[in-house]
Coordinates of C-alpha atoms and ligand atoms in Angstrom, one line a residue:
X201 CA -0.2 0.1 0.1
X202 CA 1.2 3.4 -0.9
X203 CA 1.0 6.4 1.3
X204 CA -2.2 8.2 1.2
X205 CA -1.0 11.4 0.7
X206 CA 2.5 13.3 0.4
X207 CA 4.3 14.8 3.7
X208 CA 7.0 17.1 2.8
X209 CA 9.4 19.5 4.4
X210 CA 7.0 22.6 3.8
X211 CA 4.5 20.4 5.9
X212 CA 6.6 19.0 8.9
X213 CA 7.6 22.5 9.1
X214 CA 4.5 24.1 9.4
X215 CA 3.3 21.2 11.9
X216 CA 6.0 21.7 14.3
X217 CA 6.7 25.4 14.4
X218 CA 3.4 26.5 14.3
X219 CA 0.5 23.6 15.0
X220 CA 2.4 21.4 17.1
X221 CA 2.8 23.4 20.2
X222 CA -0.6 25.2 20.0
X223 CA -3.1 22.2 19.6
X224 CA -4.1 20.1 22.7
X225 CA -3.0 16.4 23.2
X226 CA -6.5 15.2 22.7
X227 CA -8.3 16.2 20.1
X228 CA -12.3 16.0 18.5
X229 CA -12.8 16.4 15.1
X230 CA -16.6 17.0 15.0
X231 CA -16.9 16.9 11.3
X232 CA -15.7 14.5 9.4
X233 CA -17.1 12.5 6.0
X234 CA -16.4 8.9 6.0
X235 CA -17.7 6.5 2.7
X236 CA -16.3 4.1 0.4
X237 CA -16.3 4.9 -3.1
X238 CA -18.2 1.6 -4.5
X239 CA -21.6 3.9 -2.7
X240 CA -21.3 6.8 -5.0
X241 CA -22.6 6.7 -8.3
X242 CA -21.4 8.9 -11.7
X243 CA -23.2 12.1 -10.6
X244 CA -25.5 13.6 -13.0
X245 CA -24.4 17.3 -13.7
X246 CA -27.7 19.1 -13.7
X247 CA -28.7 17.7 -10.0
X248 CA -25.1 19.1 -8.5
X249 CA -26.5 22.2 -6.4
X250 CA -22.8 22.3 -4.6
X251 CA -19.4 23.8 -5.2
X252 CA -17.8 20.8 -7.6
X253 CA -13.9 21.6 -6.0
X254 CA -14.4 18.9 -3.1
X255 CA -14.6 15.6 -5.1
X256 CA -11.2 16.5 -6.6
X257 CA -9.3 15.8 -3.3
X258 CA -10.7 12.0 -2.7
X259 CA -13.3 10.1 -4.2
X260 CA -13.8 8.3 -1.0
X261 CA -12.4 8.4 3.2
X262 CA -12.5 4.8 4.9
X263 CA -12.5 4.6 8.4
X264 CA -8.5 3.2 7.8
X265 CA -7.7 6.4 5.1
X266 CA -9.3 9.2 8.3
X267 CA -7.5 7.1 10.9
X268 CA -4.3 7.3 9.0
X269 CA -4.9 11.3 7.6
X270 CA -4.9 11.8 11.5
X271 CA -1.6 10.1 12.0
X272 CA 0.2 11.9 9.0
X273 CA -1.2 15.4 9.8
X274 CA -1.6 15.4 13.4
X275 CA 1.0 13.4 14.7
X276 CA 1.4 12.8 18.0
X277 CA -2.2 14.3 18.8
X278 CA -4.9 11.5 20.2
X279 CA -7.8 12.4 17.5
X280 CA -11.4 11.2 17.9
X281 CA -13.7 11.8 14.9
X282 CA -17.3 12.6 14.9
X283 CA -18.7 11.0 11.7
X284 CA -21.0 10.6 9.4
X285 CA -21.3 9.7 5.4
X286 CA -20.5 11.4 2.2
X287 CA -23.2 13.8 1.5
X288 CA -24.5 14.2 -2.2
X289 CA -27.4 13.1 -4.2
X290 CA -24.9 10.3 -5.7
X291 CA -24.4 9.0 -2.9
X292 CA -26.3 5.5 -1.7
X293 CA -27.4 7.0 1.9
X294 CA -28.3 3.8 3.0
X295 CA -25.2 2.3 2.3
X296 CA -23.5 5.2 3.5
X297 CA -25.4 5.1 6.6
X298 CA -24.9 1.8 7.7
X299 CA -21.1 1.9 6.7
X300 CA -20.7 4.8 9.0
X301 CA -22.8 2.8 11.9
X302 CA -20.4 -0.3 11.8
X303 CA -17.4 1.4 11.5
X304 CA -18.8 3.5 14.7
X305 CA -19.8 0.4 16.6
X306 CA -16.4 -1.2 15.9
X307 CA -14.7 1.5 17.1
X308 CA -16.9 3.1 19.9
X309 CA -16.7 6.5 17.8
X310 CA -19.5 9.1 17.6
X311 CA -21.7 9.3 14.4
X312 CA -24.3 11.3 13.0
X313 CA -27.2 9.7 10.7
X314 CA -27.4 11.5 7.1
X315 CA -31.0 11.8 6.8
X316 CA -33.6 13.1 3.9
X317 CA -36.6 15.6 4.8
X318 CA -38.9 13.0 3.5
X319 CA -38.3 10.6 6.7
X320 CA -41.8 10.3 8.7
X321 CA -40.9 11.5 12.3
X322 CA -41.2 7.6 13.3
X323 CA -38.7 6.6 10.3
X324 CA -36.6 9.2 11.4
X325 CA -36.8 8.3 15.3
X326 CA -35.8 4.8 14.6
X327 CA -33.6 4.7 12.1
X328 CA -31.1 7.2 14.2
X329 CA -31.7 4.8 17.2
X330 CA -31.2 1.7 15.1
X331 CA -27.7 3.0 13.9
X332 CA -26.4 4.1 17.1
X333 CA -26.5 7.3 16.0
X334 CA -26.4 10.4 18.0
X335 CA -28.6 12.6 15.8
X336 CA -28.4 13.6 12.3
X337 CA -26.3 15.3 9.8
X338 CA -28.7 17.3 7.0
X339 CA -27.9 18.6 3.7
X340 CA -29.2 21.2 1.2
X341 CA -29.0 18.7 -1.7
X342 CA -31.9 16.9 -0.6
X343 CA -34.6 19.7 -0.2
X344 CA -37.0 18.5 -2.7
X345 CA -35.7 18.9 -6.3
X346 CA -38.4 21.4 -7.7
X347 CA -36.7 24.1 -5.1
X348 CA -34.6 26.3 -6.9
X349 CA -31.0 26.2 -4.9
X350 CA -31.3 29.7 -4.0
X351 CA -34.7 29.4 -2.7
X352 CA -33.9 26.6 -0.4
X353 CA -34.5 27.3 3.6
X354 CA -33.3 24.9 6.4
X355 CA -37.1 24.2 7.1
X356 CA -36.5 22.6 3.4
X357 CA -34.2 19.9 4.6
X358 CA -34.7 20.0 8.4
X359 CA -38.0 19.9 8.8
X360 CA -40.4 20.6 12.2
X361 CA -41.4 17.2 12.3
X362 CA -37.7 16.0 12.3
X363 CA -36.8 18.3 14.8
X364 CA -39.9 17.5 17.0
X365 CA -37.6 14.2 17.3
X366 CA -34.7 15.8 18.0
X367 CA -35.9 18.0 20.4
X368 CA -37.6 15.4 22.5
X369 CA -34.6 13.0 22.4
X370 CA -31.9 15.6 23.1
X371 CA -30.2 14.7 19.9
X372 CA -27.7 16.5 17.6
X373 CA -28.0 18.0 14.3
X374 CA -25.1 18.9 12.2
X375 CA -26.4 22.0 9.9
X376 CA -24.7 23.3 7.0
X377 CA -26.7 26.2 6.2
X378 CA -28.1 27.1 2.6
X379 CA -28.4 30.1 0.5
X380 CA -26.4 32.6 -1.4
X381 CA -26.5 35.2 1.6
X382 CA -24.7 32.6 3.6
X383 CA -24.2 34.0 7.6
X384 CA -26.2 37.2 7.1
X385 CA -28.9 35.7 5.3
X386 CA -31.9 36.9 7.1
X387 CA -34.1 34.1 6.2
X388 CA -31.4 31.5 7.5
X389 CA -31.0 33.7 10.7
X390 CA -34.8 34.0 11.3
X391 CA -34.8 29.8 10.9
X392 CA -31.6 29.5 13.4
X393 CA -33.2 31.4 16.4
X394 CA -36.7 30.0 15.6
X395 CA -35.1 26.7 16.0
X396 CA -33.3 27.2 19.3
X397 CA -36.3 28.7 20.6
X398 CA -38.8 26.1 19.9
X399 CA -36.2 23.2 20.3
X400 CA -34.3 23.8 23.4
X401 CA -33.2 20.2 24.1
X402 CA -31.8 19.7 20.1
X403 CA -28.0 20.4 20.4
X404 CA -27.2 22.1 17.2
X405 CA -24.3 22.7 15.0
X406 CA -23.6 25.0 13.0
X407 CA -21.0 23.7 10.1
X408 CA -18.2 26.1 8.9
X409 CA -19.4 29.5 10.8
X410 CA -22.2 29.3 8.8
X411 CA -20.3 28.9 5.5
X412 CA -19.0 32.8 6.7
X413 CA -15.6 32.0 4.6
X414 CA -15.4 36.0 3.6
X415 CA -15.9 38.7 6.2
X416 CA -18.3 40.0 3.2
X417 CA -20.8 36.7 4.6
X418 CA -20.6 38.1 8.2
X419 CA -22.8 41.2 8.1
X420 CA -24.7 41.7 11.5
X421 CA -25.3 38.0 12.1
X422 CA -22.7 37.5 14.9
X423 CA -24.3 40.7 16.6
X424 CA -27.9 38.8 16.0
X425 CA -26.2 35.5 17.3
X426 CA -24.3 36.7 20.1
X427 CA -28.0 36.8 21.9
X428 CA -28.4 32.9 21.1
X429 CA -27.7 30.3 24.2
X430 CA -27.1 27.0 22.9
X431 CA -25.9 26.5 19.2
X432 CA -22.8 25.9 18.6
X433 CA -20.6 26.5 15.5
X434 CA -17.7 24.3 14.2
X435 CA -15.0 26.1 11.9
X436 CA -14.3 23.2 9.5
X437 CA -13.0 24.4 6.1
X438 CA -12.9 28.1 6.8
X439 CA -9.9 29.3 7.0
X440 CA -10.6 33.4 8.1
X441 CA -9.4 34.1 10.8
X442 CA -11.0 37.5 11.0
X443 CA -14.1 35.8 10.9
X444 CA -12.9 33.5 13.6
X445 CA -12.3 36.9 15.5
X446 CA -15.8 38.0 15.2
X447 CA -16.9 34.5 16.5
X448 CA -15.3 34.5 19.6
X449 CA -16.2 37.6 20.5
X450 CA -19.8 37.2 19.7
X451 CA -20.1 33.8 21.4
X452 CA -17.2 32.7 23.0
X453 CA -14.8 29.6 23.4
X454 CA -17.2 27.5 25.1
X455 CA -19.6 27.5 21.8
X456 CA -17.1 26.9 19.5
X457 CA -15.8 23.3 18.2
X458 CA -12.9 22.5 16.1
X459 CA -14.0 20.3 12.9
X460 CA -12.2 19.8 10.3
X461 CA -14.3 18.6 7.3
X462 CA -12.0 15.9 6.4
X463 CA -11.1 14.6 3.7
X464 CA -11.4 17.6 1.8
X465 CA -9.2 19.3 4.0
X466 CA -6.2 17.2 2.7
X467 CA -5.9 19.2 -0.3
X468 CA -3.2 21.4 -0.8
X469 CA -3.7 24.9 -0.9
X470 CA -4.0 28.6 0.2
X471 CA -7.2 30.6 0.5
X472 CA -7.3 33.9 -0.6
X473 CA -10.5 36.2 -1.2
X474 CA -11.7 38.8 -3.8
X475 CA -15.0 40.4 -3.6
X476 CA -16.6 38.6 -1.6
X477 CA -15.6 35.3 -2.9
X478 CA -13.0 32.6 -1.7
X479 CA -10.9 31.2 -3.9
X480 CA -8.5 28.0 -3.3
X481 CA -5.2 28.2 -5.0
X482 CA -3.6 25.0 -5.7
X483 CA -0.5 23.7 -7.5
X484 CA -0.9 23.6 -11.1
X485 CA -2.4 20.1 -12.5
X486 CA -2.6 18.8 -9.0
X487 CA -6.5 18.5 -9.2
X488 CA -7.0 18.3 -12.6
X489 CA -9.0 21.0 -14.6
X490 CA -10.1 23.6 -12.5
X491 CA -10.7 26.0 -15.1
X492 CA -14.6 26.0 -15.0
X493 CA -14.7 26.5 -11.0
X494 CA -14.7 29.8 -9.8
X495 CA -13.6 29.1 -6.8
X496 CA -10.1 27.6 -7.6
X497 CA -7.0 29.0 -9.0
X498 CA -3.6 27.5 -10.0
X499 CA 0.0 28.6 -9.2
X500 CA 3.4 27.2 -9.9
X501 CA 6.8 27.5 -9.1
X502 CA 8.2 28.9 -5.5
X503 CA 4.4 30.3 -4.5
X504 CA 2.9 26.5 -5.6
X505 CA 6.2 24.7 -3.5
X506 CA 5.1 26.5 -0.5
X507 CA 1.2 25.2 -0.6
X508 CA 0.4 23.3 2.3
X509 CA -2.6 21.2 3.4
X510 CA -6.2 23.3 4.3
X511 CA -6.3 21.9 7.6
X512 CA -3.5 23.0 8.5
X513 CA -4.2 26.7 7.0
X514 CA -7.6 26.2 8.9
X515 CA -6.0 25.7 12.5
X516 CA -3.6 28.2 11.8
X517 CA -6.4 31.1 11.1
X518 CA -7.9 29.6 14.3
X519 CA -4.6 30.1 16.3
X520 CA -3.9 33.7 15.3
X521 CA -7.8 34.2 16.0
X522 CA -7.0 32.7 19.5
X523 CA -3.9 34.6 19.8
X524 CA -5.2 38.0 19.0
X525 CA -8.5 37.5 21.1
X526 CA -6.0 36.2 24.2
X527 CA -8.1 33.1 24.4
X528 CA -6.3 31.1 27.5
X529 CA -5.1 27.5 27.0
X530 CA -8.2 26.1 28.8
X531 CA -10.0 28.1 26.1
X532 CA -8.1 26.3 23.7
X533 CA -8.7 22.7 25.1
X534 CA -11.9 23.5 25.3
X535 CA -12.4 24.4 21.6
X536 CA -10.6 21.5 20.4
X537 CA -11.7 18.9 23.0
X538 CA -13.8 19.9 25.9
X539 CA -16.9 21.3 24.5
X540 CA -17.3 18.3 22.2
X541 CA -17.0 16.2 24.7
X542 CA -19.3 17.8 26.6
X543 CA -21.9 18.0 24.0
X544 CA -21.7 14.5 23.2
X545 CA -21.7 13.7 26.7
X546 CA -25.1 15.7 27.1
X547 CA -26.7 13.5 24.2
X548 CA -25.5 10.5 26.0
X549 CA -27.1 11.0 29.2
X550 CA -30.7 11.8 27.1
X551 CA -30.7 8.8 25.8
X552 CA -29.6 7.0 28.7
Ligands
ZN706 ZN1 -19.0 18.5 5.6

C-alpha cells in the first residue's frame, strides 16, 4: 500500500513550528465524512447544487484512511472523529449510513446519520436509534428537487417534524446552512433563532461558521447570534482568522468546536479572498482541470512549493484568532476537545 498523500518538508515545518505546540494532546474532530467509493454513482451534473472542487481531493474516505490522515497530519495527537457519510445526491445513503454505523460501533466512535427531509418522524427516530447515531447530519442537496437552489430554506431539509424528534430525544443536528447570503442571510438567521427557541433540547451545530468564509458573509449576523444561548459553531473548512475573531467575540470559546471536514481539507492550498469570494489557490495540475470552477485558481513555481494542507491553514487561522483575542490554554483545549466532549456527553445522558 502506498502512502495516502505526500507529507513534505514544508508540511513538517508548518506542523512542528506552528501547530504542534498550539494544539492540545487530545482532540475531537466534530465534522468528518467517511464513505467508500462504491457507494457513489457517477453524478448527474444537472443535479449538483453545490461547488465541485471537493470531489477532486478524495473520491472516498474509509475509516482506515481517516485514521491514517490524523497520523500523517497531526502526529502525536489523539484524535477522535465524529463521523457521517459523504453527502451528495449520487451517494447511496443506505450503504453510507450503514458503513458509518458499523465503523462507529467497531471503534466506539460517535456518529451522525445523514437523513432526508421526507422521512417520517417515526422512521427518522427509529433509523437513528437503530444505527446507534447521536443525531443527524442534514444537507441542502436533499431538499425537494423542484426548489431552486437559491430558494432553499433550512426547514426544507431539516423539517419541523424531525426537529421535534431531535428535541424530544436531546439529539444532535449538524447543519450546513443554505442560501447565497450565507451566515448573514435573514431567512437563515430567522430560522436558526426559531429552531433554538422552539427546540431547546436539540444540540444544534452550525457547520463552517455558517459558511462565512469571507468577511462579507458575516454582515450583522454575529450581533444577532450573540444573543443565542445553545447553538454551537464548528469552524471546519474555513480559514478566515477575522471571521473567527468575530465569532469568538460574539459567542465566546465555549460554543466553538474544532471540526475539519476531512477528507477535503487534505487539499494542498491557500485560500485568498476577492470581492467577497473565496478562492483556493492550488498547485497547477494537482487537482485536474479546474478552469471551470470559480472557487479554484492554480499557481506554480516557488509559490506552489510553499503550499501546505487546507487543514493546516484552517488551524493556523484559528491560532492567530485565538492569540489576537487572548484565549487561554483552557479555552483552546475546550475548543479542540472539551466543548465537543461535553456536547456528546449530554446527548448520551438523555439517551440513557
Ligand atoms: Zn462537511
